[in-house]
Amino acid sequence: IDTSDFLARFRKVGTHEKVLLVAAQPFSDIKEIYPQIKNTLDEIKRKVYQSALPGERDLKFLFDKIEADIALDNKNYGKATLILENAIQSHATSINDTLRGLAMLKRAFVKMRNINRAFEIQYMIESRWHRKSDTVHIDYGTPKSTLYGLLGLKTEAIKQRRIEFN
């Protein structure tokens, strides 16, 4: 992304939109400019967590998503899984939030080579996927065929790859 354009948009939009804007970007894309927006985000986060307003719950999920994305980028997968599990349980306000959190959680487990947990998350995603909004794009993460391959189940991996291809 164009980081100068991102910063200009960040400075123009309101509080809620600032959090939405940052949460929508992979941390790796905004890593170099994050120090310039961190204090503003921290101030917004402090206000959100001090407030008991019902409309702030979605922002709590977005802050969790941002924090988990930073942990993933820093290869701190254990921290990311804790943040994401809490986010899904305590702050997800929609099926779309839940699916985003699960996809990130699956990514963390794959990175930790905990393929069994990644499969558990995969099945949780599959059981909920039909309920997601059609207008929302969610990265499904590592394909099931790849998970089978990582477990050394080559026959299953090939069968699943054919299903995914079709």
Coordinates of N, CA and C in Angstrom, one line a residue:
I1 N 0.8 -1.2 0.0 CA 0.0 0.0 0.0 C 0.9 1.3 0.0
D2 N 0.3 2.3 -0.4 CA 1.0 3.6 -0.3 C 0.8 4.2 1.1
T3 N 1.9 4.1 1.8 CA 1.9 4.5 3.2 C 1.6 6.0 3.5
S4 N 2.0 6.8 2.6 CA 1.7 8.3 2.8 C 0.2 8.5 2.6
D5 N -0.4 7.8 1.6 CA -1.8 7.9 1.4 C -2.6 7.3 2.6
F6 N -2.1 6.2 3.2 CA -2.7 5.6 4.3 C -2.6 6.6 5.5
L7 N -1.5 7.2 5.7 CA -1.4 8.2 6.8 C -2.3 9.4 6.7
A8 N -2.5 9.8 5.4 CA -3.4 10.9 5.2 C -4.8 10.6 5.5
R9 N -5.2 9.4 5.0 CA -6.6 8.9 5.3 C -6.7 8.7 6.8
F10 N -5.7 8.1 7.5 CA -5.8 7.9 8.9 C -6.0 9.2 9.7
R11 N -5.4 10.3 9.3 CA -5.5 11.6 10.0 C -6.8 12.2 9.7
K12 N -7.5 11.9 8.6 CA -8.7 12.6 8.2 C -10.0 12.0 8.8
V13 N -9.9 10.7 9.1 CA -11.1 10.0 9.5 C -11.3 10.1 11.0
G14 N -12.6 9.7 11.4 CA -12.9 9.8 12.8 C -12.3 8.6 13.6
T15 N -12.6 8.6 14.9 CA -12.0 7.6 15.8 C -12.3 6.2 15.4
H16 N -13.6 5.9 15.2 CA -14.0 4.5 14.9 C -13.4 4.1 13.5
E17 N -13.3 5.0 12.6 CA -12.8 4.7 11.3 C -11.3 4.5 11.3
K18 N -10.6 5.1 12.2 CA -9.2 4.9 12.3 C -8.9 3.5 12.7
V19 N -9.6 2.9 13.6 CA -9.4 1.5 14.1 C -9.8 0.6 12.9
L20 N -10.9 0.9 12.2 CA -11.3 0.0 11.1 C -10.2 0.1 10.0
L21 N -9.7 1.2 9.7 CA -8.7 1.4 8.7 C -7.4 0.5 9.0
V22 N -6.9 0.6 10.3 CA -5.7 -0.1 10.7 C -6.0 -1.6 10.7
A23 N -7.2 -2.0 11.2 CA -7.5 -3.4 11.3 C -7.7 -4.1 9.9
A24 N -8.0 -3.3 8.9 CA -8.3 -3.8 7.6 C -6.9 -4.1 6.8
Q25 N -5.8 -3.6 7.3 CA -4.5 -3.8 6.7 C -3.7 -4.8 7.4
P26 N -3.1 -5.7 6.6 CA -2.1 -6.6 7.3 C -1.0 -5.7 7.9
F27 N -0.6 -6.1 9.1 CA 0.4 -5.4 9.9 C 1.7 -5.2 9.1
S28 N 2.0 -6.2 8.3 CA 3.3 -6.1 7.5 C 3.2 -5.0 6.5
D29 N 2.0 -4.6 6.1 CA 1.9 -3.5 5.1 C 2.1 -2.1 5.8
I30 N 1.8 -2.0 7.1 CA 1.9 -0.7 7.7 C 2.9 -0.7 8.8
K31 N 3.7 -1.7 8.9 CA 4.7 -1.9 9.9 C 5.6 -0.6 10.1
E32 N 6.1 -0.1 8.9 CA 7.0 1.0 9.0 C 6.4 2.3 9.5
I33 N 5.1 2.5 9.3 CA 4.5 3.7 9.7 C 3.7 3.5 11.1
Y34 N 3.7 2.3 11.6 CA 2.9 2.0 12.8 C 3.4 2.9 14.0
P35 N 4.7 3.2 14.1 CA 5.1 4.1 15.2 C 4.4 5.5 15.2
Q36 N 4.1 5.9 14.0 CA 3.4 7.2 13.8 C 2.0 7.2 14.2
I37 N 1.3 6.1 14.2 CA -0.1 6.0 14.6 C -0.4 5.3 15.9
K38 N 0.7 4.7 16.5 CA 0.5 3.9 17.7 C -0.1 4.7 18.8
N39 N 0.4 5.9 19.1 CA -0.1 6.7 20.2 C -1.5 7.0 20.1
T40 N -1.9 7.3 18.9 CA -3.4 7.6 18.6 C -4.2 6.4 18.9
L41 N -3.8 5.2 18.4 CA -4.5 4.0 18.6 C -4.5 3.6 20.1
D42 N -3.4 3.8 20.8 CA -3.4 3.5 22.2 C -4.4 4.4 23.0
E43 N -4.5 5.6 22.6 CA -5.4 6.6 23.2 C -6.9 6.1 23.0
I44 N -7.2 5.8 21.7 CA -8.5 5.3 21.4 C -8.8 4.0 22.2
K45 N -7.9 3.1 22.2 CA -8.0 1.8 22.9 C -8.3 2.1 24.4
R46 N -7.6 3.0 25.0 CA -7.8 3.3 26.4 C -9.2 3.8 26.6
K47 N -9.7 4.7 25.8 CA -11.1 5.2 25.9 C -12.1 4.1 25.7
V48 N -11.9 3.2 24.8 CA -12.8 2.2 24.5 C -12.9 1.2 25.7
Y49 N -11.8 0.9 26.3 CA -11.8 0.0 27.4 C -12.3 0.6 28.7
Q50 N -12.2 1.9 28.8 CA -12.8 2.6 30.0 C -14.3 2.8 29.8
S51 N -14.8 2.8 28.6 CA -16.2 3.0 28.3 C -17.0 1.7 28.5
A52 N -18.2 1.8 28.9 CA -19.0 0.6 29.0 C -20.1 0.7 27.9
L53 N -19.9 1.5 26.9 CA -20.9 1.6 25.8 C -21.0 0.3 25.0
P54 N -22.2 -0.1 24.7 CA -22.4 -1.4 24.0 C -21.8 -1.3 22.6
G55 N -21.8 -0.2 21.9 CA -21.3 -0.1 20.6 C -19.8 -0.2 20.5
E56 N -19.1 -0.3 21.6 CA -17.6 -0.3 21.6 C -17.1 -1.7 21.5
R57 N -17.9 -2.7 21.6 CA -17.5 -4.1 21.6 C -16.8 -4.5 20.3
D58 N -17.3 -4.0 19.2 CA -16.7 -4.3 17.9 C -15.3 -3.7 17.8
L59 N -15.1 -2.6 18.4 CA -13.7 -2.0 18.4 C -12.8 -2.9 19.3
K60 N -13.3 -3.5 20.3 CA -12.4 -4.3 21.1 C -11.9 -5.5 20.3
F61 N -12.8 -6.1 19.5 CA -12.4 -7.2 18.6 C -11.4 -6.7 17.6
L62 N -11.6 -5.5 17.1 CA -10.6 -5.0 16.1 C -9.2 -4.7 16.7
F63 N -9.2 -4.2 18.0 CA -8.0 -4.0 18.7 C -7.3 -5.4 18.9
D64 N -8.1 -6.4 19.3 CA -7.5 -7.7 19.5 C -6.9 -8.2 18.1
K65 N -7.6 -8.0 17.0 CA -7.2 -8.4 15.7 C -5.8 -7.8 15.4
I66 N -5.7 -6.5 15.6 CA -4.5 -5.7 15.4 C -3.4 -6.3 16.2
E67 N -3.6 -6.4 17.5 CA -2.6 -6.9 18.4 C -2.1 -8.4 18.0
A68 N -3.1 -9.2 17.6 CA -2.7 -10.6 17.2 C -1.9 -10.5 15.9
D69 N -2.3 -9.6 15.0 CA -1.6 -9.5 13.7 C -0.1 -9.1 14.0
I70 N 0.1 -8.2 14.9 CA 1.4 -7.7 15.3 C 2.2 -8.9 15.9
A71 N 1.5 -9.7 16.8 CA 2.2 -10.9 17.4 C 2.6 -11.9 16.3
L72 N 1.7 -12.1 15.3 CA 2.0 -13.0 14.2 C 3.2 -12.5 13.4
D73 N 3.2 -11.3 13.1 CA 4.3 -10.7 12.3 C 5.6 -10.8 13.1
N74 N 5.5 -10.7 14.4 CA 6.8 -10.9 15.2 C 7.1 -12.3 15.6
K75 N 6.3 -13.2 15.0 CA 6.5 -14.7 15.2 C 6.3 -15.1 16.6
N76 N 5.4 -14.4 17.3 CA 5.1 -14.7 18.7 C 3.7 -15.4 18.6
Y77 N 3.7 -16.6 18.2 CA 2.5 -17.4 17.9 C 1.7 -17.7 19.1
G78 N 2.4 -18.0 20.2 CA 1.7 -18.3 21.4 C 0.9 -17.1 21.9
K79 N 1.4 -16.0 21.9 CA 0.7 -14.8 22.3 C -0.5 -14.5 21.4
A80 N -0.2 -14.7 20.1 CA -1.3 -14.5 19.1 C -2.5 -15.4 19.4
T81 N -2.2 -16.7 19.7 CA -3.3 -17.6 19.9 C -4.1 -17.2 21.2
L82 N -3.4 -16.8 22.2 CA -4.1 -16.4 23.4 C -5.0 -15.2 23.1
I83 N -4.5 -14.2 22.4 CA -5.3 -13.0 22.0 C -6.5 -13.4 21.2
L84 N -6.3 -14.2 20.2 CA -7.3 -14.6 19.3 C -8.4 -15.4 20.0
E85 N -8.0 -16.4 20.8 CA -9.0 -17.2 21.5 C -9.9 -16.3 22.4
N86 N -9.3 -15.3 23.1 CA -10.0 -14.4 23.9 C -10.9 -13.5 23.0
A87 N -10.4 -13.0 21.9 CA -11.2 -12.2 21.0 C -12.4 -12.9 20.5
I88 N -12.2 -14.1 20.1 CA -13.4 -14.9 19.6 C -14.4 -15.1 20.7
Q89 N -14.0 -15.4 21.8 CA -14.9 -15.7 22.9 C -15.5 -14.5 23.5
S90 N -14.8 -13.4 23.7 CA -15.2 -12.3 24.4 C -15.7 -11.1 23.6
H91 N -15.1 -10.9 22.4 CA -15.3 -9.6 21.7 C -15.9 -9.8 20.3
A92 N -16.0 -11.0 19.8 CA -16.6 -11.2 18.4 C -18.1 -10.8 18.5
T93 N -18.5 -9.9 17.6 CA -19.9 -9.5 17.5 C -20.7 -10.0 16.4
S94 N -20.0 -10.8 15.5 CA -20.7 -11.3 14.3 C -20.0 -12.6 13.9
I95 N -20.7 -13.3 13.0 CA -20.1 -14.5 12.5 C -18.8 -14.2 11.7
N96 N -18.8 -13.0 11.0 CA -17.7 -12.6 10.2 C -16.5 -12.3 11.1
D97 N -16.7 -11.7 12.3 CA -15.6 -11.5 13.3 C -15.1 -12.9 13.7
T98 N -16.0 -13.8 14.0 CA -15.6 -15.1 14.5 C -14.7 -15.8 13.4
L99 N -15.2 -15.8 12.2 CA -14.4 -16.4 11.1 C -13.1 -15.8 10.8
R100 N -13.0 -14.5 10.9 CA -11.7 -13.8 10.8 C -10.7 -14.2 11.9
G101 N -11.3 -14.3 13.1 CA -10.4 -14.7 14.2 C -10.0 -16.2 14.1
L102 N -10.9 -17.0 13.7 CA -10.6 -18.5 13.5 C -9.5 -18.6 12.4
A103 N -9.7 -17.9 11.3 CA -8.7 -18.0 10.2 C -7.3 -17.6 10.7
M104 N -7.2 -16.5 11.5 CA -5.9 -16.1 12.0 C -5.4 -17.1 13.0
L105 N -6.3 -17.7 13.8 CA -5.9 -18.7 14.8 C -5.3 -19.9 14.1
K106 N -6.0 -20.3 13.0 CA -5.5 -21.5 12.2 C -4.1 -21.2 11.7
R107 N -3.9 -20.0 11.2 CA -2.6 -19.6 10.7 C -1.5 -19.7 11.8
A108 N -1.8 -19.2 13.0 CA -0.9 -19.3 14.1 C -0.5 -20.8 14.4
F109 N -1.6 -21.6 14.4 CA -1.3 -23.1 14.7 C -0.5 -23.7 13.6
V110 N -0.7 -23.3 12.4 CA 0.1 -23.9 11.3 C 1.6 -23.4 11.5
K111 N 1.8 -22.2 11.8 CA 3.1 -21.6 12.0 C 3.8 -22.3 13.2
M112 N 3.0 -22.7 14.2 CA 3.6 -23.5 15.4 C 3.8 -24.9 15.1
R113 N 3.3 -25.4 13.9 CA 3.4 -26.8 13.5 C 2.4 -27.6 14.3
N114 N 1.4 -27.0 14.9 CA 0.4 -27.8 15.6 C -0.7 -28.0 14.7
I115 N -0.5 -29.0 13.8 CA -1.4 -29.3 12.7 C -2.8 -29.9 13.2
N116 N -2.7 -30.6 14.3 CA -4.0 -31.2 14.8 C -4.9 -30.0 15.3
R117 N -4.4 -29.0 16.0 CA -5.2 -27.9 16.4 C -5.6 -27.1 15.1
A118 N -4.8 -27.0 14.1 CA -5.1 -26.3 12.9 C -6.3 -27.0 12.2
F119 N -6.3 -28.3 12.3 CA -7.5 -29.1 11.7 C -8.7 -28.8 12.6
E120 N -8.6 -28.8 13.9 CA -9.8 -28.5 14.7 C -10.4 -27.1 14.3
I121 N -9.5 -26.1 14.1 CA -10.0 -24.8 13.7 C -10.6 -24.9 12.3
Q122 N -9.9 -25.6 11.4 CA -10.5 -25.8 10.1 C -11.9 -26.3 10.1
Y123 N -12.2 -27.3 10.9 CA -13.6 -27.8 11.0 C -14.5 -26.8 11.6
M124 N -14.0 -26.0 12.6 CA -14.9 -24.9 13.1 C -15.2 -23.9 12.0
I125 N -14.2 -23.6 11.2 CA -14.4 -22.6 10.1 C -15.5 -23.2 9.1
E126 N -15.2 -24.5 8.7 CA -16.1 -25.1 7.8 C -17.6 -25.1 8.3
S127 N -17.8 -25.4 9.6 CA -19.1 -25.5 10.1 C -19.8 -24.2 10.2
R128 N -19.1 -23.1 10.1 CA -19.7 -21.7 10.2 C -19.6 -21.0 8.9
W129 N -18.8 -21.4 7.9 CA -18.6 -20.7 6.7 C -19.9 -20.3 6.0
H130 N -20.8 -21.1 5.9 CA -22.1 -20.9 5.2 C -22.9 -19.7 5.8
R131 N -22.6 -19.3 7.0 CA -23.3 -18.2 7.7 C -22.7 -16.9 7.5
K132 N -21.5 -16.8 6.8 CA -20.8 -15.5 6.7 C -21.5 -14.7 5.6
S133 N -21.3 -13.4 5.8 CA -21.9 -12.4 4.8 C -21.2 -12.6 3.5
D134 N -22.0 -12.6 2.4 CA -21.5 -12.7 1.0 C -20.6 -11.5 0.6
T135 N -20.8 -10.4 1.3 CA -20.1 -9.1 0.9 C -18.8 -9.0 1.6
V136 N -18.5 -9.9 2.5 CA -17.3 -9.8 3.3 C -16.3 -10.8 2.8
H137 N -15.0 -10.3 2.5 CA -13.9 -11.2 2.1 C -13.1 -11.7 3.3
I138 N -13.0 -13.0 3.6 CA -12.2 -13.5 4.7 C -11.3 -14.5 4.1
D139 N -10.0 -14.3 4.4 CA -9.0 -15.2 3.9 C -9.1 -16.5 4.7
Y140 N -9.4 -17.6 4.0 CA -9.7 -18.9 4.5 C -8.5 -19.5 5.2
G141 N -7.3 -19.0 4.7 CA -6.1 -19.5 5.3 C -5.5 -20.8 4.6
T142 N -4.7 -21.5 5.3 CA -4.0 -22.7 4.7 C -5.1 -23.7 4.2
P143 N -5.0 -24.1 3.0 CA -6.0 -25.1 2.5 C -5.9 -26.4 3.2
K144 N -7.0 -27.1 3.3 CA -7.1 -28.4 4.0 C -6.1 -29.4 3.4
S145 N -6.0 -29.4 2.1 CA -5.0 -30.3 1.4 C -3.6 -30.1 1.9
T146 N -3.2 -28.8 2.2 CA -1.9 -28.6 2.7 C -1.8 -29.1 4.1
L147 N -2.8 -29.0 4.9 CA -2.8 -29.5 6.3 C -2.6 -31.1 6.2
Y148 N -3.3 -31.7 5.3 CA -3.1 -33.2 5.2 C -1.6 -33.5 4.8
G149 N -1.1 -32.7 3.8 CA 0.3 -32.9 3.4 C 1.3 -32.7 4.5
L150 N 1.0 -31.7 5.4 CA 1.9 -31.4 6.5 C 1.9 -32.6 7.5
L151 N 0.8 -33.3 7.6 CA 0.7 -34.5 8.4 C 1.3 -35.7 7.8
G152 N 1.6 -35.6 6.5 CA 2.2 -36.7 5.8 C 1.2 -37.7 5.2
L153 N -0.1 -37.2 5.1 CA -1.2 -38.0 4.6 C -1.3 -37.6 3.1
K154 N -0.5 -38.1 2.3 CA -0.4 -37.7 0.9 C -1.6 -38.1 0.1
T155 N -2.2 -39.3 0.3 CA -3.4 -39.7 -0.4 C -4.5 -38.8 -0.1
E156 N -4.7 -38.5 1.2 CA -5.8 -37.5 1.6 C -5.5 -36.1 1.0
A157 N -4.3 -35.7 1.0 CA -3.9 -34.4 0.5 C -4.3 -34.3 -1.0
I158 N -4.0 -35.3 -1.8 CA -4.3 -35.3 -3.2 C -5.8 -35.3 -3.4
K159 N -6.5 -36.2 -2.7 CA -8.0 -36.1 -2.8 C -8.6 -34.8 -2.5
Q160 N -8.1 -34.2 -1.4 CA -8.6 -32.9 -1.0 C -8.2 -31.8 -2.0
R161 N -7.0 -31.9 -2.6 CA -6.6 -30.9 -3.6 C -7.5 -30.9 -4.8
R162 N -7.9 -32.1 -5.2 CA -8.8 -32.3 -6.3 C -10.2 -31.6 -6.0
I163 N -10.6 -31.8 -4.8 CA -11.9 -31.2 -4.3 C -11.8 -29.7 -4.4
E164 N -10.7 -29.2 -3.8 CA -10.4 -27.7 -3.8 C -10.3 -27.1 -5.2
F165 N -9.7 -27.9 -6.1 CA -9.5 -27.4 -7.5 C -10.8 -27.3 -8.2
N166 N -11.7 -28.3 -7.9 CA -13.0 -28.3 -8.6 C -13.9 -27.3 -7.9

